[in-house]
PDB file of C-alpha atoms in Angstrom:
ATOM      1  CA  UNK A   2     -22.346  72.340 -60.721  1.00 90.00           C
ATOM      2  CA  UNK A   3     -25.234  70.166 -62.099  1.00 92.00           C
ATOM      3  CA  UNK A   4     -26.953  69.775 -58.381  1.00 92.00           C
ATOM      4  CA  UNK A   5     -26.300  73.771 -58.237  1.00 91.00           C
ATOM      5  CA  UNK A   6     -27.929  74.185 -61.746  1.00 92.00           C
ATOM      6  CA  UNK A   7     -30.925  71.700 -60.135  1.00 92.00           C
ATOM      7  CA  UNK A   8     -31.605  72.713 -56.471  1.00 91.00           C
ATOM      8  CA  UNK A   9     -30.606  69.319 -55.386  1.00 91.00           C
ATOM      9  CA  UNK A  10     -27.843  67.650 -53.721  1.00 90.00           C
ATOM     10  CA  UNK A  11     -25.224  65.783 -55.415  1.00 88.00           C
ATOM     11  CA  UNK A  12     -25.903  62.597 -53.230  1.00 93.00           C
ATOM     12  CA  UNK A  13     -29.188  62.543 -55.390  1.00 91.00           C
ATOM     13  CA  UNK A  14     -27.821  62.559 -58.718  1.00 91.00           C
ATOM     14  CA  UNK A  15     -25.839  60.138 -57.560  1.00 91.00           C
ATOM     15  CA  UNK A  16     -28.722  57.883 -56.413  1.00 94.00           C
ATOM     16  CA  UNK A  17     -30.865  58.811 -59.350  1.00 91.00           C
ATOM     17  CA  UNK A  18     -28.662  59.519 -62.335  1.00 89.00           C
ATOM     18  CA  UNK A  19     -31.448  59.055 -65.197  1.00 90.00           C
ATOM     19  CA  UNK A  20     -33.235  61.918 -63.596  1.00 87.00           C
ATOM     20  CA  UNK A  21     -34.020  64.275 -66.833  1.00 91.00           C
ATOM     21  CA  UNK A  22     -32.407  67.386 -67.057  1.00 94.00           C
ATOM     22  CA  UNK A  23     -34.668  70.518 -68.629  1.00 94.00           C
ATOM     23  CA  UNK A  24     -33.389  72.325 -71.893  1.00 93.00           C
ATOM     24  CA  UNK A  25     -33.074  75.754 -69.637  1.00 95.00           C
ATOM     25  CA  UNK A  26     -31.375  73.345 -66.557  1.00 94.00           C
ATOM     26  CA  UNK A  27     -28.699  72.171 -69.305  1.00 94.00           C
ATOM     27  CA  UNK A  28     -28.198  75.854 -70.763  1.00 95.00           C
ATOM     28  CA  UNK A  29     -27.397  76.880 -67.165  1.00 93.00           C
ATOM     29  CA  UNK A  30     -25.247  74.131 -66.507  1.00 94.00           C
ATOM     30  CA  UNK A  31     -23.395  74.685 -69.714  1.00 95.00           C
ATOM     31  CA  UNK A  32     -22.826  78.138 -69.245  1.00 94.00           C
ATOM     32  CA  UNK A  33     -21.261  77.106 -66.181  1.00 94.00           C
ATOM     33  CA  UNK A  34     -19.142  74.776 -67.286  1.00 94.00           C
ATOM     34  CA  UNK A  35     -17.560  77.292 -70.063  1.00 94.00           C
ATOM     35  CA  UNK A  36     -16.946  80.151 -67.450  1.00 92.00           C
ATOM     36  CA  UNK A  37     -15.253  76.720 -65.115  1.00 92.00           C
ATOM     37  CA  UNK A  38     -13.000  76.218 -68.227  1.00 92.00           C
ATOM     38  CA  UNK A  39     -12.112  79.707 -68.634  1.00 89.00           C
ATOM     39  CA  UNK A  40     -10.945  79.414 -65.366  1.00 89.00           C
ATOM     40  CA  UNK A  41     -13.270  80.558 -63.121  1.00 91.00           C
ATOM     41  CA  UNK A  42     -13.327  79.234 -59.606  1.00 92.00           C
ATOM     42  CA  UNK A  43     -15.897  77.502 -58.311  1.00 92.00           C
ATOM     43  CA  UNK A  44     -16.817  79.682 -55.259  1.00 94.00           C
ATOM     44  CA  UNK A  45     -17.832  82.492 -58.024  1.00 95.00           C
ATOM     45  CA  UNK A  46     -19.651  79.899 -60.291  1.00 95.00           C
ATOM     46  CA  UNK A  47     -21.805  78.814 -56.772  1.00 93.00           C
ATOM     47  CA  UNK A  48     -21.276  81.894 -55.146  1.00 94.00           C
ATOM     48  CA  UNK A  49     -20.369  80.345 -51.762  1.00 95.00           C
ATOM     49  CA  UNK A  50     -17.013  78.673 -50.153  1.00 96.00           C
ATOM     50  CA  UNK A  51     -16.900  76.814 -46.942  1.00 97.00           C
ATOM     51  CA  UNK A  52     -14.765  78.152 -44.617  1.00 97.00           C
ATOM     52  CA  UNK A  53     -14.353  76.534 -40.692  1.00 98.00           C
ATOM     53  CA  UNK A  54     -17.741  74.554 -41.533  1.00 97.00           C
ATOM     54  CA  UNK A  55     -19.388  77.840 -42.647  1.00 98.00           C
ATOM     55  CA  UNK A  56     -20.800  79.072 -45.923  1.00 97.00           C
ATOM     56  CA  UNK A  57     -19.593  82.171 -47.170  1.00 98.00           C
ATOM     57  CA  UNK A  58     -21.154  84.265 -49.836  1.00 97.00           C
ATOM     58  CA  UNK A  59     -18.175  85.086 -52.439  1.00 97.00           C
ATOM     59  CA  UNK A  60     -18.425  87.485 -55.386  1.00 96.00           C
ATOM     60  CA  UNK A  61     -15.271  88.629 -58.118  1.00 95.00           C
ATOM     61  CA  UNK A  62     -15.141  91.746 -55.697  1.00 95.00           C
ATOM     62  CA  UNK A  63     -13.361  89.225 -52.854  1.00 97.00           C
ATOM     63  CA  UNK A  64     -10.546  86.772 -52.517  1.00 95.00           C
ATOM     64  CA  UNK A  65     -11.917  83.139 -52.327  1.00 96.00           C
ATOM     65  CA  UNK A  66     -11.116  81.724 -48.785  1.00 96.00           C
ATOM     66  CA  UNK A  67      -8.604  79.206 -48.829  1.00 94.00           C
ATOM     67  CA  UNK A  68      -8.066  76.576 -46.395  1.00 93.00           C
ATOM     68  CA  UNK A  69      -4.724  77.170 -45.442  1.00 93.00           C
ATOM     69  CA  UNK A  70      -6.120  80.423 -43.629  1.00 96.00           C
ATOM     70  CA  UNK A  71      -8.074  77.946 -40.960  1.00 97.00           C
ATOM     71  CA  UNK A  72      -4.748  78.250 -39.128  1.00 97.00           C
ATOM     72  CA  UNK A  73      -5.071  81.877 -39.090  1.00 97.00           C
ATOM     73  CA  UNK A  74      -8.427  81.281 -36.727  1.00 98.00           C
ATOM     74  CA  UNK A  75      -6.962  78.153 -34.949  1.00 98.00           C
ATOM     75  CA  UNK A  76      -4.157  80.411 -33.633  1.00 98.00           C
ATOM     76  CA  UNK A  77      -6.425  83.111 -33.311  1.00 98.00           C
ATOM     77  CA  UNK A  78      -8.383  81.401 -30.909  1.00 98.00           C
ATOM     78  CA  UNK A  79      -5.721  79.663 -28.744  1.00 98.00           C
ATOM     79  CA  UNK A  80      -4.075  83.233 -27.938  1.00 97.00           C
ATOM     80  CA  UNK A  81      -7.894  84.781 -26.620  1.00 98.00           C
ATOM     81  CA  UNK A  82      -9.037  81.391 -25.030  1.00 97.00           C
ATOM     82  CA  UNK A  83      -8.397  82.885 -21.778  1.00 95.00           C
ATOM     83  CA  UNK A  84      -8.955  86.197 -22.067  1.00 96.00           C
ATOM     84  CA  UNK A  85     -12.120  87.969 -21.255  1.00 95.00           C
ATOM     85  CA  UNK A  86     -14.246  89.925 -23.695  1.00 97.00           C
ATOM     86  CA  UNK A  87     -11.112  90.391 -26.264  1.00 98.00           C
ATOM     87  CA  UNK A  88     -11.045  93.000 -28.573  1.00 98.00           C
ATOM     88  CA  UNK A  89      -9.967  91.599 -32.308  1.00 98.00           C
ATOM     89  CA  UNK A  90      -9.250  93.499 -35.396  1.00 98.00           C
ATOM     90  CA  UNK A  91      -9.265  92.173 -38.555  1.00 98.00           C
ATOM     91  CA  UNK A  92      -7.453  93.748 -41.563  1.00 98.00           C
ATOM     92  CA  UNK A  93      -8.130  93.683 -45.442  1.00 97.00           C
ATOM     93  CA  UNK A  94     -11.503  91.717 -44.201  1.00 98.00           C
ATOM     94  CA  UNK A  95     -12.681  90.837 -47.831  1.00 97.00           C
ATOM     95  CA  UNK A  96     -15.186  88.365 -47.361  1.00 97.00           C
ATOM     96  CA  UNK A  97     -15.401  88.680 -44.393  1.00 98.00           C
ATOM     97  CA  UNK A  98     -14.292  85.092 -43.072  1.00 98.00           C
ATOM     98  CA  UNK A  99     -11.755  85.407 -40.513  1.00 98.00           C
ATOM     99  CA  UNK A 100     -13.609  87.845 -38.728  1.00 98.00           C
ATOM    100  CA  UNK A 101     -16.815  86.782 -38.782  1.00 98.00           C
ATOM    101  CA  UNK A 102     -15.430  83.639 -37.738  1.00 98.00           C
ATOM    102  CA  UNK A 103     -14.060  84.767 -34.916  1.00 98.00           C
ATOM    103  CA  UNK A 104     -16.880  86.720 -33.774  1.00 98.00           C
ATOM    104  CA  UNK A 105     -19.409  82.984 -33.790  1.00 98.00           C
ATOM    105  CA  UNK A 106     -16.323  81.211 -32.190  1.00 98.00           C
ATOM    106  CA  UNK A 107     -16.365  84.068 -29.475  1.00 98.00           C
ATOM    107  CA  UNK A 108     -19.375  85.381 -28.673  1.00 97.00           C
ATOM    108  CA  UNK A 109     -17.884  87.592 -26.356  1.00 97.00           C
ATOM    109  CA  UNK A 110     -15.100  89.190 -28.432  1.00 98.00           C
ATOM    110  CA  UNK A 111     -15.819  92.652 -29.575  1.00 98.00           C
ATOM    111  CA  UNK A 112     -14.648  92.084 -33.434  1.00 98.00           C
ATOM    112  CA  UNK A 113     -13.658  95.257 -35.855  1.00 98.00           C
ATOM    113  CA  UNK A 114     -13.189  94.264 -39.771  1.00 98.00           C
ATOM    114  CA  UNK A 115     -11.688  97.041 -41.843  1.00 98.00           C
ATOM    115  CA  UNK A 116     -11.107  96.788 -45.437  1.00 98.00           C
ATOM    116  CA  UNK A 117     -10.528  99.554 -48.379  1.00 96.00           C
ATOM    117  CA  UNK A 118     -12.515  98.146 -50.747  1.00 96.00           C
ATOM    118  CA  UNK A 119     -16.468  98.960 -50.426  1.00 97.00           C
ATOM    119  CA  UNK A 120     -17.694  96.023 -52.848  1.00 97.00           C
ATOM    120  CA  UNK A 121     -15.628  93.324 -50.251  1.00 97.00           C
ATOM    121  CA  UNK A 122     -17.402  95.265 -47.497  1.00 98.00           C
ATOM    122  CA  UNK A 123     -20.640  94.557 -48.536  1.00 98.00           C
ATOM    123  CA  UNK A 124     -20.213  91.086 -49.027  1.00 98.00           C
ATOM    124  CA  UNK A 125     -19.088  90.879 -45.231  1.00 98.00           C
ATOM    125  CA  UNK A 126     -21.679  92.975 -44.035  1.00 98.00           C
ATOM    126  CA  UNK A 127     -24.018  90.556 -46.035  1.00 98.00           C
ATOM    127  CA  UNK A 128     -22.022  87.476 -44.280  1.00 98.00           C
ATOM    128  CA  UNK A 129     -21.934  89.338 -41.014  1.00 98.00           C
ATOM    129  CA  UNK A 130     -25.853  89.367 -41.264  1.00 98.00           C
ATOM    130  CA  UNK A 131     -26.812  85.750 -42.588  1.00 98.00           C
ATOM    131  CA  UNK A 132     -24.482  84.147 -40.493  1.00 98.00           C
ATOM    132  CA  UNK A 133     -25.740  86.241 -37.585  1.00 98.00           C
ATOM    133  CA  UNK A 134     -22.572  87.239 -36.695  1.00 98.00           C
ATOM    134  CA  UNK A 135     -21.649  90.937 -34.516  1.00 98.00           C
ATOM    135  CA  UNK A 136     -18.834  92.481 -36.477  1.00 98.00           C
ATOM    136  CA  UNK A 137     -18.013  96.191 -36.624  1.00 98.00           C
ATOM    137  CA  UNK A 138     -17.577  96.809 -40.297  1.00 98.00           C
ATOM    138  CA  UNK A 139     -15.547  99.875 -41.486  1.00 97.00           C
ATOM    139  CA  UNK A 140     -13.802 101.426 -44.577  1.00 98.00           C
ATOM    140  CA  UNK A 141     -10.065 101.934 -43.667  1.00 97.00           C
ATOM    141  CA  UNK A 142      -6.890 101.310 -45.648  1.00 96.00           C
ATOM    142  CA  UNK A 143      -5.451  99.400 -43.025  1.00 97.00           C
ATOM    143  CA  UNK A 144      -5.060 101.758 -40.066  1.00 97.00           C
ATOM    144  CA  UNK A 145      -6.512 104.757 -41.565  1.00 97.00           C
ATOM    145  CA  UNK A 146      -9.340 104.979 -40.042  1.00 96.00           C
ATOM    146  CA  UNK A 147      -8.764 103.002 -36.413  1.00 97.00           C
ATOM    147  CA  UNK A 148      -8.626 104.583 -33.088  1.00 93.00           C
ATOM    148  CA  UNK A 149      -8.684 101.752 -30.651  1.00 95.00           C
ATOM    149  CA  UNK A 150      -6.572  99.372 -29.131  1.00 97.00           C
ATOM    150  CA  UNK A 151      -7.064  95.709 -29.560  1.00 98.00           C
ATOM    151  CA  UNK A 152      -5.741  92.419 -27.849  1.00 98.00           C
ATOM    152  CA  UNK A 153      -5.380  90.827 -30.878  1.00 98.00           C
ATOM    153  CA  UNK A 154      -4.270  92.079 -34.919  1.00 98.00           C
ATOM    154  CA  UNK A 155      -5.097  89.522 -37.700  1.00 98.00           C
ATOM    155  CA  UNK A 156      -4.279  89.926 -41.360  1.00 98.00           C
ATOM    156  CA  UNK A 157      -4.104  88.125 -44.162  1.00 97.00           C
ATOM    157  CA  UNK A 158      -2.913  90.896 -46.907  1.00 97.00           C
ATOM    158  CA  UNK A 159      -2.241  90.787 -50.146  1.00 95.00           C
ATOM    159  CA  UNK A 160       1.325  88.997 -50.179  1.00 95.00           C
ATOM    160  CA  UNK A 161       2.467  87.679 -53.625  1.00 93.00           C
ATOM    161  CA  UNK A 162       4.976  90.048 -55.348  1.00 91.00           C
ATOM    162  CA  UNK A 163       4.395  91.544 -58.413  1.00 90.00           C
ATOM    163  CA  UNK A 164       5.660  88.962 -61.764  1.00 85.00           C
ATOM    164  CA  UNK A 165       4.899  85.818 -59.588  1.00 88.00           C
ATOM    165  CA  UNK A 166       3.901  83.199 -62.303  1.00 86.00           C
ATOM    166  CA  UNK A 167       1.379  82.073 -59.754  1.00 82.00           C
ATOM    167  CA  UNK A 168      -0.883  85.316 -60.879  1.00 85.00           C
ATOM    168  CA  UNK A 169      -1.020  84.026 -64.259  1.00 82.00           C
ATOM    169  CA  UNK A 170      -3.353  81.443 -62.804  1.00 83.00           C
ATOM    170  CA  UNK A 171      -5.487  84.051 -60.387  1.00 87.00           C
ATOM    171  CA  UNK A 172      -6.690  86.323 -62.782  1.00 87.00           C
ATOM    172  CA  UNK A 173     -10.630  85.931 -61.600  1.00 90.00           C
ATOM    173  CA  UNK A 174      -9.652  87.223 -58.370  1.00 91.00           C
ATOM    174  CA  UNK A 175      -9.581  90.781 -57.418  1.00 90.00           C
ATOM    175  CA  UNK A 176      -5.689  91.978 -57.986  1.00 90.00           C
ATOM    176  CA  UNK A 177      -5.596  94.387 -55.404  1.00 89.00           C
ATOM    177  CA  UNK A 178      -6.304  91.369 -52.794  1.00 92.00           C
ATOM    178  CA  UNK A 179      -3.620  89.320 -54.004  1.00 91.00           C
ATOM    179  CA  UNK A 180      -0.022  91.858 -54.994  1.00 92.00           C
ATOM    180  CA  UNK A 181       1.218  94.482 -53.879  1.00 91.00           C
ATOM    181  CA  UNK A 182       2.054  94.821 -57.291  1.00 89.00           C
ATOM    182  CA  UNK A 183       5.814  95.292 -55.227  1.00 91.00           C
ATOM    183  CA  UNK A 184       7.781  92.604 -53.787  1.00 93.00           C
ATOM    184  CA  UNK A 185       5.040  91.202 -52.071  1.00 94.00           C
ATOM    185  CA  UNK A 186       5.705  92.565 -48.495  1.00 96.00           C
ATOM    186  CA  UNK A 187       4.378  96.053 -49.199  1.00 96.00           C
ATOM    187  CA  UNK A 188       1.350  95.185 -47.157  1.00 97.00           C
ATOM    188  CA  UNK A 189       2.596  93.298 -44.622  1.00 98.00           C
ATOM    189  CA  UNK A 190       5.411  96.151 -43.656  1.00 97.00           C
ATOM    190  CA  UNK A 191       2.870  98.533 -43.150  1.00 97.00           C
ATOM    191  CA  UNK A 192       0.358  96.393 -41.337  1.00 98.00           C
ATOM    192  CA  UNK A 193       3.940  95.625 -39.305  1.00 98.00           C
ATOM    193  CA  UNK A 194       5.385  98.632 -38.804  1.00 97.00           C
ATOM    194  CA  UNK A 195       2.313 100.627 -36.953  1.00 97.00           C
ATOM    195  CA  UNK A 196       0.992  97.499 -34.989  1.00 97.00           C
ATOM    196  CA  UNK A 197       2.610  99.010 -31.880  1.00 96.00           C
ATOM    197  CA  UNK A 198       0.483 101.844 -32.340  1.00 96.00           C
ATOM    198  CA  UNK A 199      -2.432  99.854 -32.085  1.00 97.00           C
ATOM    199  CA  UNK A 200      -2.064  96.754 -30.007  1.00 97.00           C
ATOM    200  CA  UNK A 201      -2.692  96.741 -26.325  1.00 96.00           C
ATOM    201  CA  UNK A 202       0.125  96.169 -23.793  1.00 96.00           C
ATOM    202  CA  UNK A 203       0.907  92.352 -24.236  1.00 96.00           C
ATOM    203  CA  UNK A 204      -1.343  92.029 -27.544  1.00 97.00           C
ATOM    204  CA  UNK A 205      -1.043  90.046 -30.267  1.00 98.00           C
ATOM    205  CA  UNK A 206      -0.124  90.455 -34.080  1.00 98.00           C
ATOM    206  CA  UNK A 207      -0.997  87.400 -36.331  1.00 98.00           C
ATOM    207  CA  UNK A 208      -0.199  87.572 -40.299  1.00 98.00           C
ATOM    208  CA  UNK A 209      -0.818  85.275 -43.300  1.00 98.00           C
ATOM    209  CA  UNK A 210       2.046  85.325 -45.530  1.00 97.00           C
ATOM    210  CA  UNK A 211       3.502  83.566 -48.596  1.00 93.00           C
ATOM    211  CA  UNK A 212       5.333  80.476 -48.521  1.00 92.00           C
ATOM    212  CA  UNK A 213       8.852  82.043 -49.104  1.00 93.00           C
ATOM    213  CA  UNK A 214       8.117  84.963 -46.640  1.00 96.00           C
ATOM    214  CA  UNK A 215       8.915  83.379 -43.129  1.00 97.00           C
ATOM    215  CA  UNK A 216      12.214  84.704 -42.542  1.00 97.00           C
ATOM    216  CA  UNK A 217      11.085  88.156 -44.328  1.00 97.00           C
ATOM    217  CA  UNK A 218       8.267  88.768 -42.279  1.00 98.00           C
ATOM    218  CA  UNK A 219      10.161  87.731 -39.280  1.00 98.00           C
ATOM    219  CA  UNK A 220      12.614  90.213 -40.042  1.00 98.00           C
ATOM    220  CA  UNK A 221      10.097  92.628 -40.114  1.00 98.00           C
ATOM    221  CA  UNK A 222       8.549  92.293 -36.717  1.00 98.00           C
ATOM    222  CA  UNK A 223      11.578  92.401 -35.202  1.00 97.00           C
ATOM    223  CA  UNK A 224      12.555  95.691 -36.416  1.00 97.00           C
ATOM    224  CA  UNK A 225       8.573  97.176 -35.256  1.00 97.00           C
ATOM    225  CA  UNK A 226       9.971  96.736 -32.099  1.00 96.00           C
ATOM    226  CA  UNK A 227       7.139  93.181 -31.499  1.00 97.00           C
ATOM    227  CA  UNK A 228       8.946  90.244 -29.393  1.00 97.00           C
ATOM    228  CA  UNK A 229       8.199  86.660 -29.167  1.00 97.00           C
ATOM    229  CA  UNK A 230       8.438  86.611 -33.158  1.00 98.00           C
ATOM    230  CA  UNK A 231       7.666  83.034 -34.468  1.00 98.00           C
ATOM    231  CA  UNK A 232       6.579  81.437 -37.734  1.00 98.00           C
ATOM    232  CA  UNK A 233       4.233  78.916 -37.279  1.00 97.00           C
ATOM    233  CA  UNK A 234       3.723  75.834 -39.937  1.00 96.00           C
ATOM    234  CA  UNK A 235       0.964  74.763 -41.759  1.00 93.00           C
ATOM    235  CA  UNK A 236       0.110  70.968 -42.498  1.00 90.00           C
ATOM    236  CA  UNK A 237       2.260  71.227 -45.145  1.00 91.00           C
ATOM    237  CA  UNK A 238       4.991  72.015 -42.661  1.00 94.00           C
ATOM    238  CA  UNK A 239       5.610  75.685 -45.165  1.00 94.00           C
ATOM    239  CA  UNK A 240       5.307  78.412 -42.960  1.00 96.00           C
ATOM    240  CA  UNK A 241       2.222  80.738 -42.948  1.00 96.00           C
ATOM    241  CA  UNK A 242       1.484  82.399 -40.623  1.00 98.00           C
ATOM    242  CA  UNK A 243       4.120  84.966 -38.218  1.00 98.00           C
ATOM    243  CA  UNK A 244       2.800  85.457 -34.550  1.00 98.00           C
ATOM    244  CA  UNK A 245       4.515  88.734 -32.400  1.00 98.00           C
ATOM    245  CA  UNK A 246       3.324  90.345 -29.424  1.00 97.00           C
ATOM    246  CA  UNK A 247       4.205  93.819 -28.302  1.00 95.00           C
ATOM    247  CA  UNK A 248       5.653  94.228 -24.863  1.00 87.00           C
ATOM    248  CA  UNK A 249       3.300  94.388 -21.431  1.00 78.00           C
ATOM    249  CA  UNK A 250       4.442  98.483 -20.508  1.00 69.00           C
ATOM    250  CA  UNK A 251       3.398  99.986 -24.122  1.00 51.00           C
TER     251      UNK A 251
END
């Protein structure tokens, strides 16, 4: 926070730790530091998070990226690596980070971001742009307001049920990005149950979901009508993230 406060990085304080620090430099920093014990995460306090070696701008209005969603893109990218020119939706974009992601990893993908929120649209558009990134940006709750087809779905919705203690210790973060304020799979059955109606023949369907969710959201895809249903790990070995396809004659 200090080499935030001073413009610097923190390999210099480190190098030159008697450096003075200005009366207005130490308000700032201690203002900081009080909204940091209140809770506050740090992406909000610097306004940026890394995500996949990138820096995104982050605001209250969207979910900080986590680093468990990297998988999301990894997988992401091994299921278009051969394909030509994909086209990739990305649902609930906040931030914008998984698309815009995938839009600098693929150059050639034609990327769509939808999201219901207008604040968490303007911080991707406002991603989309710095990062020089081509992402089509629209206001949709979920589906709502998509037309196409696409060879690949992501999503990483809001997925922790409503009375999880682990809110308690979220409450910077925008709710509606986090619970259904349901059981948790609210979200993810209706992102489920229509992505027939959007995927191409043979396309893709790739969700984030909670750690107790695996066999749930399995469940799920199976009864959309998706094949190949598997849960795939994270490093933690908890499952993550559930990857369906829908069949080659839709």
């Amino acid at each position: 926070m200090l080499a935030h406060v001073l413009g610097v990085q923190r390999e210099r304080l480190i190098a030159h730790p008697q450096t003075p620090v200005a009366p207005a430099d130490q308000a700032r920093f201690a203002a900081l530091a009080a909204r940091r014990h209140a809770g506050e995460p740090f992406a909000y306090l610097l306004g940026t998070r890394e995500f996949y070696g990138r820096a995104f701008s982050v605001t209250p209005s969207v979910l900080v990226p986590r680093p468990e969603t990297e998988l999301l893109i990894d997988l992401a990218l091994q299921e278009i690596a051969e394909q030509h020119a994909p086209r990739v939706l990305d649902l609930g974009t906040g931030s914008g980070c998984i698309a815009i992601t995938l839009a600098l990893e693929r150059p050639d993908a034609s990327v769509s971001a939808v999201d219901a929120s207008g604040d968490a649209l303007a911080v991707a558009s406002a991603n989309a742009l710095a990062l020089g990134a081509r992402v089509e940006l629209r206001p949709s709750d979920w589906y709502s307001a998509v037309a196409d087809r696409f060879e690949l779905i992501v999503a990483n919705p809001p997925y922790i049920a409503a009375g999880d203690p682990h809110l308690a210790h979220l409450t910077h973060e925008p709710l509606q990005a986090l619970t259904d304020h349901a059981d948790g799979l609210d979200c993810l059955r209706a992102i489920i149950g229509a992505a027939k109606d959007f995927l191409a023949p043979g396309g893709c369907l790739m969700v984030e979901h909670g750690h107790d969710q695996a066999a749930a959201v399995r469940a799920l895809c199976e009864a959309a009508g998706l094949i190949e249903v598997a849960t795939v790990n994270d490093t933690a070995g908890i499952g993550r993230v559930c990857r369906a396809r829908t069949l080659l004659d839709v």
